[in-house]
């Protein structure tokens, strides 16, 4: 349950989710974004801004409507379960690329193969196709065969945008070798050589650090979006984003800073739009490096490998204070990974107490009575108040005897460093992309295995064979209650291991002109094709 503590939070608790009066910018919408996409390529990097763009520019076979929990048709107009391992998908004959060619089985096969063959991806999508054994053309569509029952295949397929195959003739899907070497460099999407896919919008200009311009796809097979043109302006600085909204330079902004909520609420020309979000903000701990790159004073040992040290760090953090003081109440303190509204949440895990005295005792028991020196790492422009949260935690850890400093980086270099294991304790975030806890747990707590697309966000390299076994069994368990128990058991093991330092689950907040109808979503994506002038 989200607990609101301040006036700003109380304001959000009573908001309508969309607003209200007359229309502006009838053909153009400008959105100020805190974190820009780092690529137009829909398969390159599994990170929020990229997936947000993909929702508007590259349709998948199906759409996962997290508002009502329904799986809806997109490029596949229909599907059926042939048996436990085979699914037949019928492609919509009206779905055409910008050159007029209808989407084909080859495009589906190419796209599902391509996510397995993207070089240098900082966060691959492979986990979404991990169970797929074959994809074969069928009359009017494709047949997908999985290694066994896959209870979340539709949710997984909703994450994979379908792009046009550059290869003429039939393709073969194979987990090891799809028999093709023309996987399209990501730059071809960024420079406009390749369309991202079939969707309500097309990217017509991508200037990293400045803006991404989308134009309505008049050949789109589905409902036409209202706005002819949408400009996503990169405005990472909070004050500048608010100023753009106030001046009319932006019609909508995302990631509203908590200290601006009252100001926006009191402005009758503006509106606040909010919804609980699935993203967990956490600190990950290096549990493999020896020595760990940002730790000294331990004679080369990595203290984070010791569960007592990890528990001490968890006990040192006052989550209630972080939420009320740094987040102004616009978040919910977290004790585990999956939030309570998401399938797989474990309600039996108690809150992590704030107990600095016990934390100091644990450090002493682990052989560090005088603490040790460590640098925390944080982005400055990825999550709401990210650097401020990291600074507060730095100060809390100092209270248990650790000699802690903070380093910050823009997200453009931050995650590359994380993927190179350059941090000892770093701030991160991960949501339930598919609307349920399995994808979140596979991404965050499964042992890191990038070849299989597992543990993609597990850059601290937490590893538990028991957790891995539970999650892999959940992947092929059709009975919902049995699968739920497996996810809950996996969460309990991570909790007992102190494998992560969960901080809070976010609340997603946008602000917009009162003349714009803009719909929120728990994934914190900017869904542009449903935006329209308010009535």
PDB file of N, CA and C in Angstrom, residues 218-265:
ATOM      1  N   UNK A 218       0.535   7.277 -41.411  1.00  0.00           N
ATOM      2  CA  UNK A 218      -0.787   7.314 -42.031  1.00  0.00           C
ATOM      3  C   UNK A 218      -1.179   5.977 -42.651  1.00  0.00           C
ATOM      4  N   UNK A 219      -0.220   5.061 -42.763  1.00  0.00           N
ATOM      5  CA  UNK A 219      -0.524   3.730 -43.291  1.00  0.00           C
ATOM      6  C   UNK A 219      -0.821   2.729 -42.179  1.00  0.00           C
ATOM      7  N   UNK A 220      -0.883   3.204 -40.940  1.00  0.00           N
ATOM      8  CA  UNK A 220      -1.061   2.284 -39.811  1.00  0.00           C
ATOM      9  C   UNK A 220      -2.412   1.582 -39.895  1.00  0.00           C
ATOM     10  N   UNK A 221      -2.418   0.303 -39.584  1.00  0.00           N
ATOM     11  CA  UNK A 221      -3.615  -0.517 -39.715  1.00  0.00           C
ATOM     12  C   UNK A 221      -4.618  -0.295 -38.584  1.00  0.00           C
ATOM     13  N   UNK A 222      -4.170   0.294 -37.476  1.00  0.00           N
ATOM     14  CA  UNK A 222      -5.037   0.500 -36.326  1.00  0.00           C
ATOM     15  C   UNK A 222      -5.559   1.923 -36.260  1.00  0.00           C
ATOM     16  N   UNK A 223      -6.178   2.284 -35.144  1.00  0.00           N
ATOM     17  CA  UNK A 223      -6.694   3.647 -34.988  1.00  0.00           C
ATOM     18  C   UNK A 223      -5.577   4.675 -35.136  1.00  0.00           C
ATOM     19  N   UNK A 224      -5.863   5.746 -35.846  1.00  0.00           N
ATOM     20  CA  UNK A 224      -4.859   6.788 -36.066  1.00  0.00           C
ATOM     21  C   UNK A 224      -4.704   7.628 -34.805  1.00  0.00           C
ATOM     22  N   UNK A 225      -3.483   7.907 -34.392  1.00  0.00           N
ATOM     23  CA  UNK A 225      -3.293   8.814 -33.257  1.00  0.00           C
ATOM     24  C   UNK A 225      -3.726  10.220 -33.630  1.00  0.00           C
ATOM     25  N   UNK A 226      -4.073  11.017 -32.621  1.00  0.00           N
ATOM     26  CA  UNK A 226      -4.574  12.359 -32.913  1.00  0.00           C
ATOM     27  C   UNK A 226      -3.488  13.272 -33.468  1.00  0.00           C
ATOM     28  N   UNK A 227      -2.326  13.264 -32.840  1.00  0.00           N
ATOM     29  CA  UNK A 227      -1.306  14.256 -33.183  1.00  0.00           C
ATOM     30  C   UNK A 227      -0.498  13.800 -34.391  1.00  0.00           C
ATOM     31  N   UNK A 228      -0.353  14.704 -35.358  1.00  0.00           N
ATOM     32  CA  UNK A 228       0.441  14.420 -36.543  1.00  0.00           C
ATOM     33  C   UNK A 228       1.915  14.268 -36.201  1.00  0.00           C
ATOM     34  N   UNK A 229       2.378  15.074 -35.242  1.00  0.00           N
ATOM     35  CA  UNK A 229       3.806  15.103 -34.910  1.00  0.00           C
ATOM     36  C   UNK A 229       3.970  15.137 -33.401  1.00  0.00           C
ATOM     37  N   UNK A 230       4.917  14.359 -32.897  1.00  0.00           N
ATOM     38  CA  UNK A 230       5.264  14.379 -31.479  1.00  0.00           C
ATOM     39  C   UNK A 230       6.769  14.587 -31.368  1.00  0.00           C
ATOM     40  N   UNK A 231       7.158  15.550 -30.545  1.00  0.00           N
ATOM     41  CA  UNK A 231       8.571  15.828 -30.315  1.00  0.00           C
ATOM     42  C   UNK A 231       8.903  15.449 -28.877  1.00  0.00           C
ATOM     43  N   UNK A 232       9.829  14.510 -28.723  1.00  0.00           N
ATOM     44  CA  UNK A 232      10.326  14.137 -27.397  1.00  0.00           C
ATOM     45  C   UNK A 232      11.604  14.919 -27.148  1.00  0.00           C
ATOM     46  N   UNK A 233      11.516  15.942 -26.320  1.00  0.00           N
ATOM     47  CA  UNK A 233      12.680  16.780 -26.044  1.00  0.00           C
ATOM     48  C   UNK A 233      13.433  16.241 -24.836  1.00  0.00           C
ATOM     49  N   UNK A 234      14.730  16.068 -24.985  1.00  0.00           N
ATOM     50  CA  UNK A 234      15.565  15.596 -23.883  1.00  0.00           C
ATOM     51  C   UNK A 234      15.831  16.755 -22.932  1.00  0.00           C
ATOM     52  N   UNK A 235      15.235  16.675 -21.724  1.00  0.00           N
ATOM     53  CA  UNK A 235      15.407  17.725 -20.710  1.00  0.00           C
ATOM     54  C   UNK A 235      15.685  17.031 -19.379  1.00  0.00           C
ATOM     55  N   UNK A 236      16.907  16.562 -19.157  1.00  0.00           N
ATOM     56  CA  UNK A 236      17.189  15.792 -17.939  1.00  0.00           C
ATOM     57  C   UNK A 236      17.154  16.606 -16.658  1.00  0.00           C
ATOM     58  N   UNK A 237      17.360  17.913 -16.745  1.00  0.00           N
ATOM     59  CA  UNK A 237      17.418  18.740 -15.534  1.00  0.00           C
ATOM     60  C   UNK A 237      15.995  19.081 -15.084  1.00  0.00           C
ATOM     61  N   UNK A 238      15.683  18.787 -13.836  1.00  0.00           N
ATOM     62  CA  UNK A 238      14.317  18.936 -13.334  1.00  0.00           C
ATOM     63  C   UNK A 238      13.778  20.345 -13.511  1.00  0.00           C
ATOM     64  N   UNK A 239      14.560  21.339 -13.101  1.00  0.00           N
ATOM     65  CA  UNK A 239      14.093  22.717 -13.185  1.00  0.00           C
ATOM     66  C   UNK A 239      13.803  23.137 -14.607  1.00  0.00           C
ATOM     67  N   UNK A 240      14.629  22.695 -15.540  1.00  0.00           N
ATOM     68  CA  UNK A 240      14.424  23.050 -16.944  1.00  0.00           C
ATOM     69  C   UNK A 240      13.167  22.393 -17.492  1.00  0.00           C
ATOM     70  N   UNK A 241      12.877  21.174 -17.041  1.00  0.00           N
ATOM     71  CA  UNK A 241      11.672  20.490 -17.496  1.00  0.00           C
ATOM     72  C   UNK A 241      10.425  21.208 -16.995  1.00  0.00           C
ATOM     73  N   UNK A 242      10.434  21.610 -15.730  1.00  0.00           N
ATOM     74  CA  UNK A 242       9.305  22.369 -15.181  1.00  0.00           C
ATOM     75  C   UNK A 242       9.151  23.695 -15.911  1.00  0.00           C
ATOM     76  N   UNK A 243      10.259  24.374 -16.167  1.00  0.00           N
ATOM     77  CA  UNK A 243      10.212  25.659 -16.871  1.00  0.00           C
ATOM     78  C   UNK A 243       9.629  25.493 -18.268  1.00  0.00           C
ATOM     79  N   UNK A 244       9.966  24.395 -18.942  1.00  0.00           N
ATOM     80  CA  UNK A 244       9.424  24.150 -20.277  1.00  0.00           C
ATOM     81  C   UNK A 244       7.914  23.978 -20.230  1.00  0.00           C
ATOM     82  N   UNK A 245       7.415  23.292 -19.198  1.00  0.00           N
ATOM     83  CA  UNK A 245       5.969  23.123 -19.053  1.00  0.00           C
ATOM     84  C   UNK A 245       5.295  24.455 -18.752  1.00  0.00           C
ATOM     85  N   UNK A 246       5.861  25.215 -17.835  1.00  0.00           N
ATOM     86  CA  UNK A 246       5.254  26.488 -17.436  1.00  0.00           C
ATOM     87  C   UNK A 246       5.229  27.485 -18.585  1.00  0.00           C
ATOM     88  N   UNK A 247       6.248  27.444 -19.435  1.00  0.00           N
ATOM     89  CA  UNK A 247       6.338  28.407 -20.535  1.00  0.00           C
ATOM     90  C   UNK A 247       5.549  27.980 -21.757  1.00  0.00           C
ATOM     91  N   UNK A 248       5.086  26.740 -21.779  1.00  0.00           N
ATOM     92  CA  UNK A 248       4.396  26.223 -22.945  1.00  0.00           C
ATOM     93  C   UNK A 248       5.315  25.593 -23.968  1.00  0.00           C
ATOM     94  N   UNK A 249       6.614  25.543 -23.679  1.00  0.00           N
ATOM     95  CA  UNK A 249       7.549  24.888 -24.597  1.00  0.00           C
ATOM     96  C   UNK A 249       7.344  23.381 -24.614  1.00  0.00           C
ATOM     97  N   UNK A 250       6.741  22.841 -23.565  1.00  0.00           N
ATOM     98  CA  UNK A 250       6.370  21.424 -23.514  1.00  0.00           C
ATOM     99  C   UNK A 250       4.910  21.328 -23.109  1.00  0.00           C
ATOM    100  N   UNK A 251       4.173  20.433 -23.746  1.00  0.00           N
ATOM    101  CA  UNK A 251       2.773  20.198 -23.393  1.00  0.00           C
ATOM    102  C   UNK A 251       2.641  19.167 -22.280  1.00  0.00           C
ATOM    103  N   UNK A 252       3.608  18.254 -22.203  1.00  0.00           N
ATOM    104  CA  UNK A 252       3.629  17.182 -21.208  1.00  0.00           C
ATOM    105  C   UNK A 252       5.072  17.015 -20.746  1.00  0.00           C
ATOM    106  N   UNK A 253       5.271  16.704 -19.465  1.00  0.00           N
ATOM    107  CA  UNK A 253       6.589  16.301 -18.983  1.00  0.00           C
ATOM    108  C   UNK A 253       6.433  15.041 -18.145  1.00  0.00           C
ATOM    109  N   UNK A 254       7.466  14.216 -18.142  1.00  0.00           N
ATOM    110  CA  UNK A 254       7.443  13.030 -17.292  1.00  0.00           C
ATOM    111  C   UNK A 254       8.365  13.233 -16.098  1.00  0.00           C
ATOM    112  N   UNK A 255       8.383  12.256 -15.205  1.00  0.00           N
ATOM    113  CA  UNK A 255       9.263  12.266 -14.024  1.00  0.00           C
ATOM    114  C   UNK A 255       9.203  13.607 -13.295  1.00  0.00           C
ATOM    115  N   UNK A 256       8.003  14.002 -12.925  1.00  0.00           N
ATOM    116  CA  UNK A 256       7.836  15.287 -12.244  1.00  0.00           C
ATOM    117  C   UNK A 256       8.573  15.258 -10.908  1.00  0.00           C
ATOM    118  N   UNK A 257       9.472  16.215 -10.663  1.00  0.00           N
ATOM    119  CA  UNK A 257      10.174  16.235  -9.371  1.00  0.00           C
ATOM    120  C   UNK A 257       9.200  16.513  -8.238  1.00  0.00           C
ATOM    121  N   UNK A 258       9.420  15.856  -7.110  1.00  0.00           N
ATOM    122  CA  UNK A 258       8.457  15.953  -6.021  1.00  0.00           C
ATOM    123  C   UNK A 258       8.333  17.370  -5.485  1.00  0.00           C
ATOM    124  N   UNK A 259       9.388  18.162  -5.575  1.00  0.00           N
ATOM    125  CA  UNK A 259       9.311  19.515  -5.024  1.00  0.00           C
ATOM    126  C   UNK A 259       8.536  20.470  -5.921  1.00  0.00           C
ATOM    127  N   UNK A 260       8.064  19.987  -7.081  1.00  0.00           N
ATOM    128  CA  UNK A 260       7.285  20.840  -7.980  1.00  0.00           C
ATOM    129  C   UNK A 260       5.808  20.478  -7.987  1.00  0.00           C
ATOM    130  N   UNK A 261       5.425  19.442  -7.253  1.00  0.00           N
ATOM    131  CA  UNK A 261       4.049  18.952  -7.336  1.00  0.00           C
ATOM    132  C   UNK A 261       3.047  19.991  -6.841  1.00  0.00           C
ATOM    133  N   UNK A 262       3.324  20.618  -5.707  1.00  0.00           N
ATOM    134  CA  UNK A 262       2.391  21.623  -5.198  1.00  0.00           C
ATOM    135  C   UNK A 262       2.235  22.774  -6.183  1.00  0.00           C
ATOM    136  N   UNK A 263       3.345  23.226  -6.755  1.00  0.00           N
ATOM    137  CA  UNK A 263       3.319  24.340  -7.702  1.00  0.00           C
ATOM    138  C   UNK A 263       2.447  24.012  -8.909  1.00  0.00           C
ATOM    139  N   UNK A 264       2.570  22.806  -9.422  1.00  0.00           N
ATOM    140  CA  UNK A 264       1.782  22.422 -10.588  1.00  0.00           C
ATOM    141  C   UNK A 264       0.316  22.260 -10.211  1.00  0.00           C
ATOM    142  N   UNK A 265       0.056  21.670  -9.060  1.00  0.00           N
ATOM    143  CA  UNK A 265      -1.314  21.449  -8.618  1.00  0.00           C
ATOM    144  C   UNK A 265      -2.079  22.761  -8.479  1.00  0.00           C
TER     145      UNK A 265
END
